[in-house]
Coordinates of C-alpha atoms in Angstrom, one line a residue:
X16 CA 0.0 0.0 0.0
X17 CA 3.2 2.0 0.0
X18 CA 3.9 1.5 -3.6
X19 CA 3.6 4.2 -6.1
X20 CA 0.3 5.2 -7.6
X21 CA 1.2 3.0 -10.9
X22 CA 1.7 0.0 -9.0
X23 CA -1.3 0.1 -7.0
X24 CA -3.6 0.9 -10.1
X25 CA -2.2 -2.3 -11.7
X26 CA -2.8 -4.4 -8.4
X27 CA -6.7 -2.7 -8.4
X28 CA -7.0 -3.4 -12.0
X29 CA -6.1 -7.4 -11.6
X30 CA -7.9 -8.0 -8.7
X31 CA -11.1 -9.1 -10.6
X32 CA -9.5 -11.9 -11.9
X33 CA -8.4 -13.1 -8.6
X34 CA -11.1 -15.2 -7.7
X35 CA -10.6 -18.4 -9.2
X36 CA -6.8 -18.0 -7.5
X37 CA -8.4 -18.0 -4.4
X38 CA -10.7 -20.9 -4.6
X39 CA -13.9 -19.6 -6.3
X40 CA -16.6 -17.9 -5.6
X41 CA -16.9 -19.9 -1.8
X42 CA -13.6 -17.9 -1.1
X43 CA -14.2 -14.6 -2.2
X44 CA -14.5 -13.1 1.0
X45 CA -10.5 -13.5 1.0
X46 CA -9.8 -10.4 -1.3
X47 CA -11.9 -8.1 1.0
X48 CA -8.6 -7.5 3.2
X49 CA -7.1 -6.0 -0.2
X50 CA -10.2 -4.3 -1.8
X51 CA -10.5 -2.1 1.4
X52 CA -7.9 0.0 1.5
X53 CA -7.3 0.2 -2.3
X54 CA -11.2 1.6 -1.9
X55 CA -9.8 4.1 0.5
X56 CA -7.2 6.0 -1.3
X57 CA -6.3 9.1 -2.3
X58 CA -5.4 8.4 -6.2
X59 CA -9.0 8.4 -7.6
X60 CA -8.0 6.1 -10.9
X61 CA -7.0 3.9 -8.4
X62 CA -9.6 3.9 -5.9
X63 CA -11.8 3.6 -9.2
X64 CA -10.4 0.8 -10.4
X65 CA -10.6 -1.4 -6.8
X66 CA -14.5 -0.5 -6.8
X67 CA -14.8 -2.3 -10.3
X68 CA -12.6 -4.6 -9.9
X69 CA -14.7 -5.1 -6.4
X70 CA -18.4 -5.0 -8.8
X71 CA -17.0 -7.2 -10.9
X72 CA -16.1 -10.2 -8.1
X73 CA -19.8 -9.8 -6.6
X74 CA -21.4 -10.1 -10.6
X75 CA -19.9 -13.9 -9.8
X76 CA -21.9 -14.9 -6.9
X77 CA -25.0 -16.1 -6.5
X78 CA -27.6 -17.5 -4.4
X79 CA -25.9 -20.1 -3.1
X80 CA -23.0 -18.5 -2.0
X81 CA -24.7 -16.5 1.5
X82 CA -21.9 -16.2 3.9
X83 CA -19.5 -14.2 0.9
X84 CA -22.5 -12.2 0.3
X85 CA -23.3 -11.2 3.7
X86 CA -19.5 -10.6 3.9
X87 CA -19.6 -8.3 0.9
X88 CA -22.7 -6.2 2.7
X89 CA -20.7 -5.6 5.9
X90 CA -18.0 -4.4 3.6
X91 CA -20.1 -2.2 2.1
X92 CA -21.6 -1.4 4.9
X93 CA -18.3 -0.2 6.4
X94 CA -17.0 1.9 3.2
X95 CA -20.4 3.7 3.8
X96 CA -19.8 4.4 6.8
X97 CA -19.7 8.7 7.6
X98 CA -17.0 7.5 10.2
X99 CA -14.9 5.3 7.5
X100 CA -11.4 6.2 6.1
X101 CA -10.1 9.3 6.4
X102 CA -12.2 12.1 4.2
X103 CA -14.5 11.0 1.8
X104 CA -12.7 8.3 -0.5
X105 CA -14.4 4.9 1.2
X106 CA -18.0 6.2 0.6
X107 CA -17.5 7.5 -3.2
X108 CA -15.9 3.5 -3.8
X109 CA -19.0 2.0 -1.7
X110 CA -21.3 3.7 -4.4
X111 CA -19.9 1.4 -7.6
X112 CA -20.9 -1.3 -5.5
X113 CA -24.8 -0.5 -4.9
X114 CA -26.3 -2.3 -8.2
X115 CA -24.4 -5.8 -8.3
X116 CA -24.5 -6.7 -4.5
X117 CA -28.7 -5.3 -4.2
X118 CA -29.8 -8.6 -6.6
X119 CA -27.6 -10.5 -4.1
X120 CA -29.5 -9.5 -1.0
X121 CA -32.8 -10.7 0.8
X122 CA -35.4 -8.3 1.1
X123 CA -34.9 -7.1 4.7
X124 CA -31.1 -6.7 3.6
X125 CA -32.1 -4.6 0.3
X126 CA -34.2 -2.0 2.4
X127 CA -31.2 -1.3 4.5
X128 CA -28.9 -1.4 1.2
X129 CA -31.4 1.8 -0.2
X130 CA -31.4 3.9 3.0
X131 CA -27.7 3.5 3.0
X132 CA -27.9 4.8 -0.9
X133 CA -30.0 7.6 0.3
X134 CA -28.0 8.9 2.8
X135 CA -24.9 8.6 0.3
X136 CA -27.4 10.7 -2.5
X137 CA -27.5 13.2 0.1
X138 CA -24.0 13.1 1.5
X139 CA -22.6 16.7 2.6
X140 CA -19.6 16.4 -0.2
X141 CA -20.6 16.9 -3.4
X142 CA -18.3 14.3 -4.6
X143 CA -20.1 11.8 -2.6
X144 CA -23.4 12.5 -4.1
X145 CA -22.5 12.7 -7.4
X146 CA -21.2 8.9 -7.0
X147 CA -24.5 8.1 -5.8
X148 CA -25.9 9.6 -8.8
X149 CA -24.0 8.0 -11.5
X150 CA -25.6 5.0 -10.6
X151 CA -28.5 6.0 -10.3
X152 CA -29.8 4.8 -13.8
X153 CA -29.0 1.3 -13.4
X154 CA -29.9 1.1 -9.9
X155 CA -33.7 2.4 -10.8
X156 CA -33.9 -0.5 -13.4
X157 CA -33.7 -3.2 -10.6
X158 CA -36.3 -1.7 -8.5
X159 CA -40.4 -2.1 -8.9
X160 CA -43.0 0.0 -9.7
X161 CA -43.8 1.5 -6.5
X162 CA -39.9 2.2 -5.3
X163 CA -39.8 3.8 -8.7
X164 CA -42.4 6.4 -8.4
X165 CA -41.8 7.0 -4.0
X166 CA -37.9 6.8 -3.1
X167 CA -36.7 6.8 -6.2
X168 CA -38.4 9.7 -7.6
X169 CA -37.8 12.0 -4.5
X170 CA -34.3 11.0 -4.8
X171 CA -34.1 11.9 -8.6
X172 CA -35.7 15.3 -7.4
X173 CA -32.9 15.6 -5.0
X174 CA -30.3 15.4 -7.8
X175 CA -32.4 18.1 -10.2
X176 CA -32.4 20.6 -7.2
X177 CA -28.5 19.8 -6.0
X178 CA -26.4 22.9 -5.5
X179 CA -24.0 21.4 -7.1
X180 CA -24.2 21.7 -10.8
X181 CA -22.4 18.5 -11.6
X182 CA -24.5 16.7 -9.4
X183 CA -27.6 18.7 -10.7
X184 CA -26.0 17.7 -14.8
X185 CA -26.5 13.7 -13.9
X186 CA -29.6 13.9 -12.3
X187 CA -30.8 15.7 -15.6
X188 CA -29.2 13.3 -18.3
X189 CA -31.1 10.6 -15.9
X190 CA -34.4 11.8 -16.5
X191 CA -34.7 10.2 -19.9
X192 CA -34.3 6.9 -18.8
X193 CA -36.0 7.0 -15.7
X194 CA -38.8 8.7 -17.7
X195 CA -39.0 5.2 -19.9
X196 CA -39.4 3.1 -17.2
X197 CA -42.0 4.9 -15.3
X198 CA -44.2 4.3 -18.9
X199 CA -43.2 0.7 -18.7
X200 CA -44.5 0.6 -15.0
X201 CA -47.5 1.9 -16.5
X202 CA -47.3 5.1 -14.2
X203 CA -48.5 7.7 -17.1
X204 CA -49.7 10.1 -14.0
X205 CA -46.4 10.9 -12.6
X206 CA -45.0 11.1 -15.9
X207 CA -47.5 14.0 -16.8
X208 CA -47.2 15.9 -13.1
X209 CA -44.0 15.5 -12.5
X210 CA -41.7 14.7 -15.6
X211 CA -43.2 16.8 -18.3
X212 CA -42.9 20.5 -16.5
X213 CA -39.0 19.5 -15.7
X214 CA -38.5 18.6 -19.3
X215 CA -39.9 21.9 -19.9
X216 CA -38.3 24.1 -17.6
X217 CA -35.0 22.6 -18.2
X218 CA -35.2 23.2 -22.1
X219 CA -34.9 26.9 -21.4
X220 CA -32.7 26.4 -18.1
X221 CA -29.9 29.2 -17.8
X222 CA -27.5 26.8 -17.8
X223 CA -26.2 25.5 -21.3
X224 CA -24.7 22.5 -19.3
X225 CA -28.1 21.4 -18.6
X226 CA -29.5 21.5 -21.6
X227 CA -26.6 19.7 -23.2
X228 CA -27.6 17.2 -20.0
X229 CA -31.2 17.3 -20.9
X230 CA -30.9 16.9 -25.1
X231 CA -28.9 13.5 -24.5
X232 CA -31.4 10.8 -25.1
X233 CA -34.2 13.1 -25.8
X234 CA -35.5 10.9 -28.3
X235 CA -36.6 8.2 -25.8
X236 CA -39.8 11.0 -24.7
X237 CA -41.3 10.4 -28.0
X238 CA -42.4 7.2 -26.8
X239 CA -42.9 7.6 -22.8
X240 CA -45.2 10.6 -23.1
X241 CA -48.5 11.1 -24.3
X242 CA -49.1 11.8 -27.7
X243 CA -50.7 15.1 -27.6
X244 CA -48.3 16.5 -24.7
X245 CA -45.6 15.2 -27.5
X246 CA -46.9 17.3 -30.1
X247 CA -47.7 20.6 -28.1
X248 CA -44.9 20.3 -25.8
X249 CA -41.9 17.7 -25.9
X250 CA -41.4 18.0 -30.0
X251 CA -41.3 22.2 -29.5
X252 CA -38.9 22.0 -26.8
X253 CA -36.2 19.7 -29.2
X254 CA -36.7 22.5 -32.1
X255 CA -35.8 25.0 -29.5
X256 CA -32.8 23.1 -28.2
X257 CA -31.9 22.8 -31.7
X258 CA -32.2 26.3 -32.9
X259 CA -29.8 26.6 -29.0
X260 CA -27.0 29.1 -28.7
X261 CA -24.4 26.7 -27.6
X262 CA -23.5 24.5 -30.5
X263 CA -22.5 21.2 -28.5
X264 CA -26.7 21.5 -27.8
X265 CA -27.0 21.8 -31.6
X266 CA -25.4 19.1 -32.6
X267 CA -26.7 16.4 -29.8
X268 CA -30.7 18.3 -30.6
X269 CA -30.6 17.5 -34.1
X270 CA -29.9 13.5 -33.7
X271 CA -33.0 13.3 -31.8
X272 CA -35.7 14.0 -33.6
X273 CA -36.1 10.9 -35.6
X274 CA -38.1 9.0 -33.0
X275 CA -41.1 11.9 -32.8
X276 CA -41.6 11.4 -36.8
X277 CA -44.0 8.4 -36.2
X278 CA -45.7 9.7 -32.6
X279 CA -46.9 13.1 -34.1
X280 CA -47.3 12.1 -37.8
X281 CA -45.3 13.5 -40.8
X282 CA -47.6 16.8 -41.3
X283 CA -47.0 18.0 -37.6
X284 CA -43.3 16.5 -37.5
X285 CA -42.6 18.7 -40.4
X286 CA -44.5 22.2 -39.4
X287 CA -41.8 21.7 -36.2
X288 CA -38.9 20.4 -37.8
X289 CA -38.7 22.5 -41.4
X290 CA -38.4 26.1 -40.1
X291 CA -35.6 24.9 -37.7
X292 CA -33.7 23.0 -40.8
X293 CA -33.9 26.6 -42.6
X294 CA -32.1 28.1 -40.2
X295 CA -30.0 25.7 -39.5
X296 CA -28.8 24.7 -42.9
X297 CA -26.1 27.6 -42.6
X298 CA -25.1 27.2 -39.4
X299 CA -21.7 28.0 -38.5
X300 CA -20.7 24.4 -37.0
X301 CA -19.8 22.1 -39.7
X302 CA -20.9 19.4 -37.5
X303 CA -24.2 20.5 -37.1
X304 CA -24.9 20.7 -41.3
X305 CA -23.3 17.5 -41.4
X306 CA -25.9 15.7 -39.0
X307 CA -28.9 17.3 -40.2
X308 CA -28.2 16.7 -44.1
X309 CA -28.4 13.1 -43.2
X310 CA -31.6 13.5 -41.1
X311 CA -33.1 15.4 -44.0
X312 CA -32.6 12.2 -46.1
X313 CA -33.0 9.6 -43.3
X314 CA -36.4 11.6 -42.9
X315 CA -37.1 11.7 -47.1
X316 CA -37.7 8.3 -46.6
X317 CA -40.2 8.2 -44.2
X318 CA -42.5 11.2 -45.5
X319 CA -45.0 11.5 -48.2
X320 CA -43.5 12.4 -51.7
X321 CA -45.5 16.1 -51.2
X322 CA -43.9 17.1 -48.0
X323 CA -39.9 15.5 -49.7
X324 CA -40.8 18.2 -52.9
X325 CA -42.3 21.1 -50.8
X326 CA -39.4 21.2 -47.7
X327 CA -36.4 18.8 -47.7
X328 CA -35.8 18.8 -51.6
X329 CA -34.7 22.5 -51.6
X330 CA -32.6 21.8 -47.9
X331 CA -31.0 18.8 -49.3
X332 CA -30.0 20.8 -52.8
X333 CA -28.1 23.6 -50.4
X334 CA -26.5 20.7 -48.4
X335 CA -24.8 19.5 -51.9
X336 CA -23.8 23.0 -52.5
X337 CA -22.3 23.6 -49.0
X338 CA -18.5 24.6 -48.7
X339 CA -17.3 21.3 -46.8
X340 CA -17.0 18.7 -48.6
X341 CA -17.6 16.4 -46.2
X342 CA -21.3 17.9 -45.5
X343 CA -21.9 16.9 -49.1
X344 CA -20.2 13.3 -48.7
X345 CA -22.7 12.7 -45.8
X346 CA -25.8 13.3 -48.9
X347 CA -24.0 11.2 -50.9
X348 CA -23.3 8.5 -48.8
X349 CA -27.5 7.9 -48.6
X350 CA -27.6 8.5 -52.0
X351 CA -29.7 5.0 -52.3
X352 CA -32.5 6.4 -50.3
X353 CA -32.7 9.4 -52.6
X354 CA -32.7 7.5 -55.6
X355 CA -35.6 5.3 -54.3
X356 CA -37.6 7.4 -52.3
X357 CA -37.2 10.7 -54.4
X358 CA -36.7 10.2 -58.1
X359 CA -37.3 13.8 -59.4
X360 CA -34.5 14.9 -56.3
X361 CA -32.2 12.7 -57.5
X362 CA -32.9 13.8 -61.5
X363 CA -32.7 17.8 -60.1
X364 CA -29.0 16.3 -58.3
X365 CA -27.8 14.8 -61.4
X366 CA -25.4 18.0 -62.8
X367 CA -24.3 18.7 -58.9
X368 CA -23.1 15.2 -58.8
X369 CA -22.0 15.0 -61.9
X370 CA -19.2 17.7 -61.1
X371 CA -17.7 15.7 -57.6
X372 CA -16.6 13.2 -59.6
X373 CA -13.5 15.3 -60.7
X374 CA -13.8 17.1 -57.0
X375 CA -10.6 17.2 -55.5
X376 CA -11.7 15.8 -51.8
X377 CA -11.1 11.8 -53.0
X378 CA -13.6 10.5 -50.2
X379 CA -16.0 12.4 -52.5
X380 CA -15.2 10.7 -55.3
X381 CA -14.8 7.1 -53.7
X382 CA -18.3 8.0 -52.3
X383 CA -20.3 9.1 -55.5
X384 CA -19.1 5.7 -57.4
X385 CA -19.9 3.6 -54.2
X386 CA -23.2 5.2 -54.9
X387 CA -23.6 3.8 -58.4
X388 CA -25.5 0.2 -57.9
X389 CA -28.1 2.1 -56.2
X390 CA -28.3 4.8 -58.6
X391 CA -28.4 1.9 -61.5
X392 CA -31.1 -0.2 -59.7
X393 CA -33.5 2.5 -58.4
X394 CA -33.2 4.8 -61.2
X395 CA -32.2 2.5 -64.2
X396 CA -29.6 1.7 -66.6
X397 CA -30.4 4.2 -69.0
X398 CA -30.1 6.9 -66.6
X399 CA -27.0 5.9 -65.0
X400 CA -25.1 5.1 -68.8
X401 CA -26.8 8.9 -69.7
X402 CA -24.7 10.5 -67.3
X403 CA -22.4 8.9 -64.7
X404 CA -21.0 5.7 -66.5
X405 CA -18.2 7.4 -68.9
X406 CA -17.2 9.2 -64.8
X407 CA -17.3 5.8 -63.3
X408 CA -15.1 4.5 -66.0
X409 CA -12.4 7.5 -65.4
X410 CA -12.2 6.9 -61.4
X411 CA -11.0 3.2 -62.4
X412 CA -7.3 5.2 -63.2
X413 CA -8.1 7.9 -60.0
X414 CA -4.7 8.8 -58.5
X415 CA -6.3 7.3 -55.3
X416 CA -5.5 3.7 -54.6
X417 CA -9.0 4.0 -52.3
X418 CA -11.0 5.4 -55.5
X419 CA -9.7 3.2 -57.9
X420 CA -10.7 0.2 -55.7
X421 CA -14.3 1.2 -55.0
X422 CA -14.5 2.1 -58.5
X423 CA -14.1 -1.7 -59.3
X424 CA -16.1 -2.7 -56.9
X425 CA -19.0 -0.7 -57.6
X426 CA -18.9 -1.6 -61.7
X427 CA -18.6 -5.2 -60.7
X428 CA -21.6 -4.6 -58.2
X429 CA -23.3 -2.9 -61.5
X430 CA -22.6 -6.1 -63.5
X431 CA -24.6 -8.6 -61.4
X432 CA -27.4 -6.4 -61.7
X433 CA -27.2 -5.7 -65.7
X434 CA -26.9 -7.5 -68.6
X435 CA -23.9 -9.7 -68.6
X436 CA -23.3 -8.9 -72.5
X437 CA -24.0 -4.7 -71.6
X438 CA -21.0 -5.2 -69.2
X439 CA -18.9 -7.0 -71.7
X440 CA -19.4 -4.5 -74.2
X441 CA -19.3 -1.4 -72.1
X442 CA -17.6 -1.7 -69.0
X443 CA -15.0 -4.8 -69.8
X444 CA -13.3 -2.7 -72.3
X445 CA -11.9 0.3 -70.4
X446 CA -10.5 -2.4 -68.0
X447 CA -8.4 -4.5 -71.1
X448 CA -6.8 -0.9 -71.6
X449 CA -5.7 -0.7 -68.4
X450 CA -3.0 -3.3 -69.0
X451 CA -0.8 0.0 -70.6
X452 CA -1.1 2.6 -67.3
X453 CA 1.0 2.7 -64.4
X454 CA 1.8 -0.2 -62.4
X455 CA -0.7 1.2 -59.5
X456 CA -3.6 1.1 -61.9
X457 CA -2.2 -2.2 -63.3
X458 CA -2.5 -3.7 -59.8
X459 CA -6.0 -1.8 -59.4
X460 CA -7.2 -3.8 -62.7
X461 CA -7.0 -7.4 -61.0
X462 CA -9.4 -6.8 -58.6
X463 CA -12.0 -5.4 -60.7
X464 CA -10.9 -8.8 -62.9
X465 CA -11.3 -11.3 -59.8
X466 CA -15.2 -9.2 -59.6
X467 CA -16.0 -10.5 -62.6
X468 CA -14.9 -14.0 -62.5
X469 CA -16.8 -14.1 -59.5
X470 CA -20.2 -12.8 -61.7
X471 CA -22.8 -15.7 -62.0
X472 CA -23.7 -17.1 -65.9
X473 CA -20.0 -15.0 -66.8
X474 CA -20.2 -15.8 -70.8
X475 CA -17.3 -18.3 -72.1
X476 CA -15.7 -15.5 -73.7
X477 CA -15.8 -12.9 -71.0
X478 CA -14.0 -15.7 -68.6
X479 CA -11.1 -16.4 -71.0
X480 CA -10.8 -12.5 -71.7
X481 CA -10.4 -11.7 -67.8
X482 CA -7.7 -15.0 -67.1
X483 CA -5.6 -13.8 -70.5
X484 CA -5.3 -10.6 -68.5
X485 CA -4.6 -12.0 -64.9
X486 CA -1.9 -14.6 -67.0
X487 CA -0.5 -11.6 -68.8
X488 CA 0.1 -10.3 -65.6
X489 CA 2.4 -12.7 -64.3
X490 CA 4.9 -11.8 -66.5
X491 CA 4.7 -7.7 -65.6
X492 CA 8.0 -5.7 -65.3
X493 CA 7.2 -5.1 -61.5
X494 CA 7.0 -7.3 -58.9
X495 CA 4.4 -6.0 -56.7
X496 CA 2.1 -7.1 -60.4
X497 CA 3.3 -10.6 -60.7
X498 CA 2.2 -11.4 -57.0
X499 CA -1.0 -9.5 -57.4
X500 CA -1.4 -11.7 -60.2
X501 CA -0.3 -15.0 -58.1
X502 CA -3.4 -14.0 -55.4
X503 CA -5.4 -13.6 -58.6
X504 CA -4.8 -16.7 -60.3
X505 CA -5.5 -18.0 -56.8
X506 CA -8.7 -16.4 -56.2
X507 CA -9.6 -17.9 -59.8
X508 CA -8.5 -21.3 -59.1
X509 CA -10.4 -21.4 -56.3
X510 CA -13.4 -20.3 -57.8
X511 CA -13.0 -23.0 -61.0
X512 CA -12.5 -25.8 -58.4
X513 CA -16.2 -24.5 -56.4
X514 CA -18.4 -24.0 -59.3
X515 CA -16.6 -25.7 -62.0
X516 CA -16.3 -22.0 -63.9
X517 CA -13.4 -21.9 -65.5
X518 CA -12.5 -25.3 -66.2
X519 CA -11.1 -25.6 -69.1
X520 CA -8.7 -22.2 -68.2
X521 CA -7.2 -24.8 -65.1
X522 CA -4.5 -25.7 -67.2
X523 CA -3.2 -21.9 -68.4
X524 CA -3.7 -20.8 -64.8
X525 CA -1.8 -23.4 -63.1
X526 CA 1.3 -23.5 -66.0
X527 CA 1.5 -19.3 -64.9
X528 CA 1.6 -20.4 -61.5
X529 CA 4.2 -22.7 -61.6
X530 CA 6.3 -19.5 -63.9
X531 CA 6.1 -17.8 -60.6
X532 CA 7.1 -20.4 -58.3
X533 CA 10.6 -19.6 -60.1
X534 CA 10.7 -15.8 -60.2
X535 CA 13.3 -13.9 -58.9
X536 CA 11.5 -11.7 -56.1
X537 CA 10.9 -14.2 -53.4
X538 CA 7.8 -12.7 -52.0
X539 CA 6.2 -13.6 -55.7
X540 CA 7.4 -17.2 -55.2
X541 CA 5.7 -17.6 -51.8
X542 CA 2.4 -16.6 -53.1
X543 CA 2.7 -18.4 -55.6
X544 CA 3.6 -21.7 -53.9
X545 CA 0.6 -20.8 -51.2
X546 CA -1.9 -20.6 -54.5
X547 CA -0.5 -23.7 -55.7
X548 CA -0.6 -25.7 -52.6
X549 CA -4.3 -24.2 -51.8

C-alpha cells in the first residue's frame, strides 16, 4: 500500500480476476482484506479501479454462495460508513458497489442497502453525491413499480435541485431513462405531473450544461409521453434546443428527432422540424450541417412524396452545395434512399453530382461511385449510362489507390445487376486498356478482374478475356504485379475448383503459376507456392 500510484492501479485493476486463485466464488470473502484500502485511497484512478474490480467479483456470486454475500454487505456497509477512512474516498468507492451486490441480498437486507444509498445521495460532499448519482440509472432498473415512483423519484428530485451543478448535470441526463421506465410501469400520471414540467423548464434552463444534459437521449420521450403532450410540448422543446445558442446542444438536438416522426405524424413533424432546418442549414458548425443533411434524407424516406418536394428537396440541394465537402459526402453517402424514395431529387441532383466526380476531396469521389448500384437499380440503366457511367469509367485510373478500388467494386456490383453482354461491351473494355497505365492502376485492374470472375452465368468469352489478362500479368516488369497476379490466379482457381467456372482455363492458370514459383523476387514465389498448394 506503499507502492507508487502505478503499481497500485495495476494491483486494483487485476484483482477481478483473482477469484478463481483463491478458490472460487466460496472464497471470495478472501480479497476483502485488499479491496478495502485500495477503496480508500487518495489516487481516484486507483480507488476507481478497486471498486470495479470489487463489482466485478460480486457479478460472480450467486444465491448459493450467503456467507460471501453477507461478507460483501458488511464491507459495504463499512465503506459507507460517515466514520470510514479518512475524508471521503471509502464512501465514493462503496457507491460502484450499490447495483451488483442489491440482486444478491434478501429483502430485509435490500431495504437497508437503499437507505444506505440515500444517505450517500444526500451526502454533505458533493463528490459523494455525485457517486450516488452515476448509478443512479442502473440502480432504478432493478427496483419495482412502487420504489420507482416514492424513493426513487424524491431521490431523482434531490439530484435536479443539488447545489452542485455537476451533481444537478447527472440527475438531468437521468431523467430520460427513468422517464422510460415509469411508462413501462404503466405510471403515465407521474409522468404528466412531474416529468413533463421538468422537461420543460430545463429546455430553457440558464445553464447550457443542462440542456446539453437534458438533449442527450431526448428521443426516448417520443415514446414515454402522451401523444398530444408530445406534439404541443416535448417535439417544441427539441426544435428549440436545436435552434440553441451553444452548438454542443445543436449538434446532440438534431440526432434526436427521428423518434417523434411516427408519434406526431409526418404533417405535424414537419411544421416543427422544417423552419428549424432553414435556419439551421447555414449554421456555422460544420458538424451541425453534417448531422442534419443526413436526417433530412433519413427523414425523405419516411414522408410523403408532397412534403420531400415542398421542404427537404430544396434543404438537401443547399447541403450539396455547402463549402465542406464532407457535408456533401454525408448526402451522398445515402444517395440509395434518394434514388428510391425521391426520383425527381435525384434527377434535379444529377449536374451537382456530376461535377464531384472530378472534385478534389477523393472520399467524395470514392463515395459518389460507391453510390452507383443504387443509382443503376433504383433509377435504371439508362439513366446511370446517360450520365455517370463514362465518370465511373475515369475513377477506375483515379490517382487514389482508395477510389480506384471502389470504382471496381461498384462496376462489378453494376454487373450482377445488368446484362452480362451490356457489361462486356461497355464496361469490360476500359479495363483490357488498363493493361498500358501505371503499375498502381495495373495492380488496381486485377481486382475489378477477380469481380467479374466471380459474376454468375459470366459468358465463355468474357472468362477467357479476364484469365488472359490476370496470365498476362504474371509476367509484368514489377514485382508487386506478378504477386497480385499470383493472389489472382489463386482467387480464380479457387473459384473454378467450387463451381466448376473456368475449367477448361485450369491448365493456363496453373502453367502461370508454376512461372512464378521460379521468379526472382521471393515474395512472388511464396504466393505463388501458397496458391499452388491451396
Amino acid at each position: 500500500m506503499e507502492d507508487l500510484d502505478q503499481v497500485l492501479l495495476v494491483m486494483a485493476e487485476k484483482l477481478e480476476k483473482f477469484l478463481p486463485l483463491v478458490g472460487g466464488p466460496e472464497h471470495a470473502h478472501a480479497l476483502i482484506p485488499l479491496f478495502e484500502p485500495l477503496c480508500d485511497i487518495e489516487e481516484v484512478t486507483v480507488r476507481d479501479a478497486a471498486a470495479n474490480s470489487c463489482a466485478k467479483i460480486l457479478k460472480q456470486l450467486g444465491p448459493q454462495h450467503k456467507n460471501q454475500i453477507i461478507s460483501y454487505f458488511e464491507f459495504f456497509k463499512r465503506l459507507s460508513n460517515e466514520e470510514s477512512g479518512e475524508v471521503f474516498y471509502a464512501r465514493v468507492s462503496s457507491c460502484r458497489m450499490v447495483t451488483e451486490l442489491y440482486v444478491l441480498l434478501n429483502d430485509a437486507d435490500k431495504a437497508i442497502l437503499r437507505e444506505i444509498y440515500g444517505r450517500l445521495c444526500r451526502d454533505e460532499l458533493p463528490i459523494v453525491r455525485r457517486g450516488g448519482a452515476l448509478v443512479f440509472q442502473n440502480f432504478s432498473k432493478l427496483v419495482d413499480t412502487e420504489l420507482l415512483t416514492n424513493e426513487f423519484l424524491t431521490l431523482l428530485k434531490t439530484f435536479l435541485a443539488d447545489e452542485s451543478q455537476t451533481v444537478q448535470v447527472i440527475g438531468v441526463e437521468n431523467l430520460a431513462t427513468y422517464s422510460a421506465l415509469l411508462k413501462k410501469g404503466n405510471a403515465t400520471s407521474i409522468l404528466t405531473t412531474d416529468i413533463l414540467p421538468l422537461v420543460k423548464s430545463y429546455a430553457d434552463d440558464h445553464s447550457w450544461r443542462i440542456r446539453q444534459a437534458l438533449v442527450k437521449g431526448f428521443g426516448q420521450f417520443a415514446s414515454v409521453f402522451l401523444a398530444a403532450e408530445v406534439a404541443t410540448d416535448v417535439l417544441p422543446s427539441l426544435g428549440h434546443l436545436a435552434l440553441d445558442p451553444e452548438p454542443d446542444v445543436r449538434t446532440l438536438a438534431v440526432q434526436e428527432f427521428v423518434p417523434f416522426l411516427d408519434v406526431v405524424g409526418s404533417v405535424q413533424f414537419i411544421s416543427e422540424f422544417a423552419p428549424v432546418a432553414q435556419q439551421l442549414v447555414e449554421d456555422p458548425v460544420n458538424q451541425v450541417r453534417k448531422l442534419l443533411s443526413e436526417l433530412c434524407v433519413d427523414i425523405l424516406g419516411k414522408v410523403e412524396p408532397e412534403i420531400v418536394s415542398a421542404h427537404l428537396s430544396d434543404l438537401i440541394i443547399k447541403f450539396m452545395n455547402d463549402e465542406d465537402p464532407l457535408v456533401r459526402l454525408r448526402i451522398i453517402k445515402k444517395l440509395d434512399i434518394i434514388a428510391k424514395e425521391a426520383e425527381s431529387l435525384c434527377t434535379r441532383l444529377t449536374e451537382n453530382l456530376k461535377s464531384m466526380f472530378n472534385h478534389s476531396n477523393w472520399r467524395l469521389r470514392k463515395g459518389l461511385v460507391e453510390a452507383m448500384p443504387s443509382v443503376v437499380q433504383h433509377m435504371g440503366q439508362d439513366y446511370f449510362v446517360d450520365h455517370f457511367l463514362n465518370h465511373s469509367l475515369l475513377l477506375v485510373k483515379d490517382g487514389v489507390e482508395e477510389v480506384r478500388i471502389a470504382a471496381c467494386e461498384a462496376l462489378a456490383k453494376i454487373a450482377s445487376i445488368t446484362e452480362i453482354a451490356w457489361v462486356y461491351d461497355r464496361i469490360f473494355p476500359t479495363f483490357k486498356s488498363l493493361a498500358n497505365e501505371d503499375y498502381l492502376t495495373r495492380l488496381t485492374m486485377m481486382t475489378a478482374l477477380e469481380r467479374f470472375l466471380a459474376l454468375e452465368q459470366v459468358q465463355d468469352r468474357f472468362q477467357s478475356e479476364c484469365v488472359a489478362q490476370i496470365v498476362a500479368m504474371s509476367t509484368d516488369k514489377v514485382p508487386n504485379v506478378r504477386l497480385r497476379s499470383a493472389q489472382a490466379l489463386h482467387f480464380a482457381l479457387r473459384a473454378a475448383n467450387e463451381t466448376n467456372h473456368l475449367g477448361l482455363l485450369k491448365e493456363q492458370m496453373l502453367s502461370a503459376l508454376n512461372d512464378l514459383q521460379n521468379d526472382k523476387d521471393k515474395d512472388v514465389r511464396y504466393f505463388a507456392t501458397h496458391a499452388k498448394s491451396a
